[in-house]
Tab-separated table of C-alpha atoms in Angstrom:
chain	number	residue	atom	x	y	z
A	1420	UNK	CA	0.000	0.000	0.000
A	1421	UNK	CA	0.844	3.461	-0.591
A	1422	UNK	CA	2.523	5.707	2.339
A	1423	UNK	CA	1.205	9.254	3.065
A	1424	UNK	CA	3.842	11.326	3.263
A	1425	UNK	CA	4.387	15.276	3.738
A	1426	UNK	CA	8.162	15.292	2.451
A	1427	UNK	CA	8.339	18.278	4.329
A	1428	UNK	CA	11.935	18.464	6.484
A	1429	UNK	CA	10.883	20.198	9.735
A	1430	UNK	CA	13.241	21.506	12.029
A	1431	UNK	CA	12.428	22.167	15.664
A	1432	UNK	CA	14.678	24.690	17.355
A	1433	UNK	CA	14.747	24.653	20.855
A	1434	UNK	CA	17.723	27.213	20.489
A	1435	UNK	CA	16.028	30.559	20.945
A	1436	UNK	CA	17.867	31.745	18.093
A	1437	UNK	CA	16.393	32.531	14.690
A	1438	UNK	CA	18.747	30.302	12.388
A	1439	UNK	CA	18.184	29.044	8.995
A	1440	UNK	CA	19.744	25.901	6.913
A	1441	UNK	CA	19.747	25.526	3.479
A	1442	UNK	CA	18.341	22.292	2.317
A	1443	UNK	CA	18.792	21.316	-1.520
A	1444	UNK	CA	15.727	19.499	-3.299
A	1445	UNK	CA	13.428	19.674	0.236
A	1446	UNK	CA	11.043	22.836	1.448
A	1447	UNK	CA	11.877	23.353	5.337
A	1448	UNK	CA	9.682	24.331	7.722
A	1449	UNK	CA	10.810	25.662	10.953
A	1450	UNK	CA	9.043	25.359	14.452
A	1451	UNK	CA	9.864	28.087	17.407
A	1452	UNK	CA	7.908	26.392	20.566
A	1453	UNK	CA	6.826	29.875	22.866
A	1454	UNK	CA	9.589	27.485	25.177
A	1455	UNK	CA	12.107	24.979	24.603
A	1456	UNK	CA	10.123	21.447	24.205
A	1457	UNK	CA	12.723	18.821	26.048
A	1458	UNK	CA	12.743	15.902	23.929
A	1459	UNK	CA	9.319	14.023	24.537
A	1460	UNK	CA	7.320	16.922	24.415
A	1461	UNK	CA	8.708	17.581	20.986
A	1462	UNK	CA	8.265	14.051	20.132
A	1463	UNK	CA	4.416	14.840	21.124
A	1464	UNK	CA	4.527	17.889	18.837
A	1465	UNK	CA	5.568	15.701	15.909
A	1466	UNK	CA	2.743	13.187	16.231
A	1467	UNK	CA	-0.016	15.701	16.409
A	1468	UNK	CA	1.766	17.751	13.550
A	1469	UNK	CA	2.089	14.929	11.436
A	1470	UNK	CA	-1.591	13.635	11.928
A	1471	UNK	CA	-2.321	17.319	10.764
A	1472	UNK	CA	-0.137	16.348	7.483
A	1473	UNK	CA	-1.730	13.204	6.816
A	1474	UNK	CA	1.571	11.359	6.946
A	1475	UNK	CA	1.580	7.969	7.723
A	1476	UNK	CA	5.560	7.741	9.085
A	1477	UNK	CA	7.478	9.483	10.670
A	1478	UNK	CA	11.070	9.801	10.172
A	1479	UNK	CA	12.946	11.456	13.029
A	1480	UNK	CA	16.933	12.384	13.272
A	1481	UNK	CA	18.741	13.350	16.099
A	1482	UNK	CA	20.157	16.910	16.797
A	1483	UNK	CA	23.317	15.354	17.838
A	1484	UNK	CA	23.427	12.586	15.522
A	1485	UNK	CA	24.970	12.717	12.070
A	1486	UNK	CA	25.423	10.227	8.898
A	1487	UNK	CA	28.439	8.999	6.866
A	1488	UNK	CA	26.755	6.819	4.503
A	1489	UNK	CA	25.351	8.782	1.918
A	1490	UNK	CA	21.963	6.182	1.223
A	1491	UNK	CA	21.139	5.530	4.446
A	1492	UNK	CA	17.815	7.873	4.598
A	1493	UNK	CA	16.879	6.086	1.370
A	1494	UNK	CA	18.073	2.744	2.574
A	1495	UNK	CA	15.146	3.461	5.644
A	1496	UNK	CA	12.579	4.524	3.005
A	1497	UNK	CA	13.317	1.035	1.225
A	1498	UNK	CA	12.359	-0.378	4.444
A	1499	UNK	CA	9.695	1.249	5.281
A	1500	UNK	CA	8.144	0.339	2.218
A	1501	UNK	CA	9.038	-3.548	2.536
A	1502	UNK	CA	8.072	-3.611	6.422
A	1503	UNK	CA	4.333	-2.012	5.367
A	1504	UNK	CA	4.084	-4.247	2.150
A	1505	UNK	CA	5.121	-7.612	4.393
A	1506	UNK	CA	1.682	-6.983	6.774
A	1507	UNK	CA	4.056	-7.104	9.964
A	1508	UNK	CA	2.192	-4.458	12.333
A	1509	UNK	CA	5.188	-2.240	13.151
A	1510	UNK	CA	5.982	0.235	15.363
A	1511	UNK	CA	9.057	1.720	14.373
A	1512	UNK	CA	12.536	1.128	12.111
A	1513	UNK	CA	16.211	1.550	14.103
A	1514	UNK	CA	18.947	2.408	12.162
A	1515	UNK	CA	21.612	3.296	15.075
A	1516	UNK	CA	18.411	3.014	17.566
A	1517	UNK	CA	16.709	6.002	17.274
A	1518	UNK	CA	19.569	8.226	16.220
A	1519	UNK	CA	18.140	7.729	12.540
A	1520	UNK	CA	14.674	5.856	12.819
A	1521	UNK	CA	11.120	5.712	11.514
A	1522	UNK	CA	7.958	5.467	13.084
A	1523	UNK	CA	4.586	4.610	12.751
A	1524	UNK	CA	2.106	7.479	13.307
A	1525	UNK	CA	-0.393	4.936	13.873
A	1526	UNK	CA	1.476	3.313	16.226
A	1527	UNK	CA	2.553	6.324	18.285
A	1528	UNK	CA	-0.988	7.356	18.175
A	1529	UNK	CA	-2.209	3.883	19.308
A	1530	UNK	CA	0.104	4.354	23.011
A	1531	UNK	CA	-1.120	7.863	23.152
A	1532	UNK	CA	2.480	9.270	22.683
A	1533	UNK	CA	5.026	10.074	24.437
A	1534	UNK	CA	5.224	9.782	28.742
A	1535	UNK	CA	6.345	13.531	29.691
A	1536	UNK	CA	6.999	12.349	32.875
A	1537	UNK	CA	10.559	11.576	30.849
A	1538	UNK	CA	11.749	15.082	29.755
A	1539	UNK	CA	14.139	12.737	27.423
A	1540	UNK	CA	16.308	10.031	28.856
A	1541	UNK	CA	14.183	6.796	29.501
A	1542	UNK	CA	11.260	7.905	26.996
A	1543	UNK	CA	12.049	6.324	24.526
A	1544	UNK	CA	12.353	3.043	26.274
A	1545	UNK	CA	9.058	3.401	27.931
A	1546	UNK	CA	7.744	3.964	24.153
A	1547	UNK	CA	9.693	0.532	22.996
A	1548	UNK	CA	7.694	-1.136	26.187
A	1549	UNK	CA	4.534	0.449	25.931
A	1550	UNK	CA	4.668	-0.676	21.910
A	1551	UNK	CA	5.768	-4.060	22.785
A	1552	UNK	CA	3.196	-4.781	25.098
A	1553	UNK	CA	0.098	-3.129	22.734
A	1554	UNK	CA	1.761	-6.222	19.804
A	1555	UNK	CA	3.646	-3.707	17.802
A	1556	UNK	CA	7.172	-4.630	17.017
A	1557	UNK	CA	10.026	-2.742	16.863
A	1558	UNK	CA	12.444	-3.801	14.052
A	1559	UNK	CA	16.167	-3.212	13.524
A	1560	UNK	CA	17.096	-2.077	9.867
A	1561	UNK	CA	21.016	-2.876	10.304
A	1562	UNK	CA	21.688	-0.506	8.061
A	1563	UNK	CA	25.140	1.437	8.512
A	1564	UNK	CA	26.807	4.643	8.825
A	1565	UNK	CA	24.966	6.640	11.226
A	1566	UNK	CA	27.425	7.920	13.914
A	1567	UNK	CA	26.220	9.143	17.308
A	1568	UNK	CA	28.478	12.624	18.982
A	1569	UNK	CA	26.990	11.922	22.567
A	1570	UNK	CA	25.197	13.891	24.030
A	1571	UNK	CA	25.905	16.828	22.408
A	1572	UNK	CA	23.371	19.042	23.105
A	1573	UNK	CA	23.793	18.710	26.913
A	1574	UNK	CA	27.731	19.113	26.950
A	1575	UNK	CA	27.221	22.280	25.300
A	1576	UNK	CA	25.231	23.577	28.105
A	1577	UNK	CA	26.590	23.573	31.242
A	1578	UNK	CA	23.516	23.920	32.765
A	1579	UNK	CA	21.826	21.438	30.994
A	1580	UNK	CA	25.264	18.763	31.995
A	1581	UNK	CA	24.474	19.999	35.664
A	1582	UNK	CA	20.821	19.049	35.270
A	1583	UNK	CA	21.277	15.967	34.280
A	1584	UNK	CA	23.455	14.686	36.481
A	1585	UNK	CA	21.074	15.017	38.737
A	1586	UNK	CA	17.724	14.115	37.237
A	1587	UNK	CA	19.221	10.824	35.445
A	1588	UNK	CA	19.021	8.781	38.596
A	1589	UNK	CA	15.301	10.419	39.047
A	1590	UNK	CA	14.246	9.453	36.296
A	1591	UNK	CA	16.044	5.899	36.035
A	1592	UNK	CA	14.268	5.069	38.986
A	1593	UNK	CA	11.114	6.046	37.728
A	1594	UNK	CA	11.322	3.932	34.830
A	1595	UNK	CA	12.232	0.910	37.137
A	1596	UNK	CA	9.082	1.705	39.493
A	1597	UNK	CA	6.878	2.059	36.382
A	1598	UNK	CA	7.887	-1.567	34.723
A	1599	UNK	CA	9.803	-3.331	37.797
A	1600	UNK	CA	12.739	-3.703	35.936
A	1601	UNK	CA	15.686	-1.602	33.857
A	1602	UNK	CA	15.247	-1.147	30.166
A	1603	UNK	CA	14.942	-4.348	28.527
A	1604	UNK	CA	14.431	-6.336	31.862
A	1605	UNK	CA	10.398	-5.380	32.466
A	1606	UNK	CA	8.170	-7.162	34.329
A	1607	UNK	CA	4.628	-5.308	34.731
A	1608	UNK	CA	2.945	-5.271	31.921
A	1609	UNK	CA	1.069	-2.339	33.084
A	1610	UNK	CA	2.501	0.704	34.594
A	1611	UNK	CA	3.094	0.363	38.554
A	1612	UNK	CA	1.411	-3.122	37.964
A	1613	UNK	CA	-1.997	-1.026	38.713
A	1614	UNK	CA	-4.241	-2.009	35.984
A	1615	UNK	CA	-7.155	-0.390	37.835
A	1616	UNK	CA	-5.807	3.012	37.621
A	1617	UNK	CA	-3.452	2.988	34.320
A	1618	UNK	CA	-5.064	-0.052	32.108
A	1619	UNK	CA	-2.874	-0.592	28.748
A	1620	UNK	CA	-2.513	2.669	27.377
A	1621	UNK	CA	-0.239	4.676	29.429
């Protein structure tokens, strides 16, 4: 089946700053939140502005991330295009994890989005559970070349390296409460194994 897509590159700057890139073959579009989003708030941005679109995926690069292979974005749309045409109800595409990755709007939709509870570290792991345990699958692409500077964005603040040093264990230990377990070691299949008050959807 066909994807709808926007092709629109859309930058969100968090910065403050009114900077511009020049982007060869592709119309930008530039978002200015009233405040800087921190990360899963502009993840929640992105679904709701790409429902508005019509698109169907959702392909989503890192600030701090960059590429050396110069196919890789059309390597993912290969993918996406073979994962949707094979039936397999999918949640998202990893290149290098999510430095480089593509997701489902459908699927985002489905889990109701991001938690916000994560400003950024852990969210995306309580995304990968939530998806997991709603039957959509996360799928590695293997596909090469896209190279991680980490952190960036937080080393170049030192406010923002202060902060999370100590927020990370908050947060880490929210996670852990949430799904009795680190990343990739979950047990509850609901959050705070309270069905009653969460069911399967947050």
């Amino acid at each position: 089946p066909a994807l709808s897509t926007a092709h629109i590159l859309t930058i969100i700057d968090n910065s403050g700053h009114d900077q511009k890139i020049e982007q060869q073959g592709c119309p930008v579009r530039y978002y200015h939140p009233p405040v800087p989003l921190p990360y899963s708030q502009s993840m929640n941005w992105i679904l709701k502005d790409a429902k508005k679109q019509g698109a169907d995926v959702i392909i989503h690069f890192h600030s701090d991330a960059y590429s050396t292979n110069p196919t890789a974005e059309e390597e993912l749309l290969i993918k996406i295009r073979e994962t949707e045409a094979s039936g397999k109800k999918w949640a998202c595409l990893w290149t290098h994890y999510d430095l480089l990755w593509a997701i489902n709007v459908k699927a985002l939709d489905d889990i109701g989005g991001w938690d916000t509870t994560f400003p950024a570290y852990f969210g995306d792991q309580d995304a990968r559970r939530r998806w997991e345990l709603a039957g959509w699958e996360c799928i590695n692409t293997d596909i090469k070349g896209i190279e991680h500077e980490g952190s960036a964005t937080i080393n170049s603040d030192p406010k923002l390296q202060f902060m999370n040093t100590q927020t990370f264990p908050l947060y880490s230990y929210y996670y852990q409460l949430k799904w009795n377990g680190e990343p990739g070691h979950e047990t509850y299949t609901v959050p705070f194994n309270r069905a009653d008050l969460f069911g399967d959807k947050q």
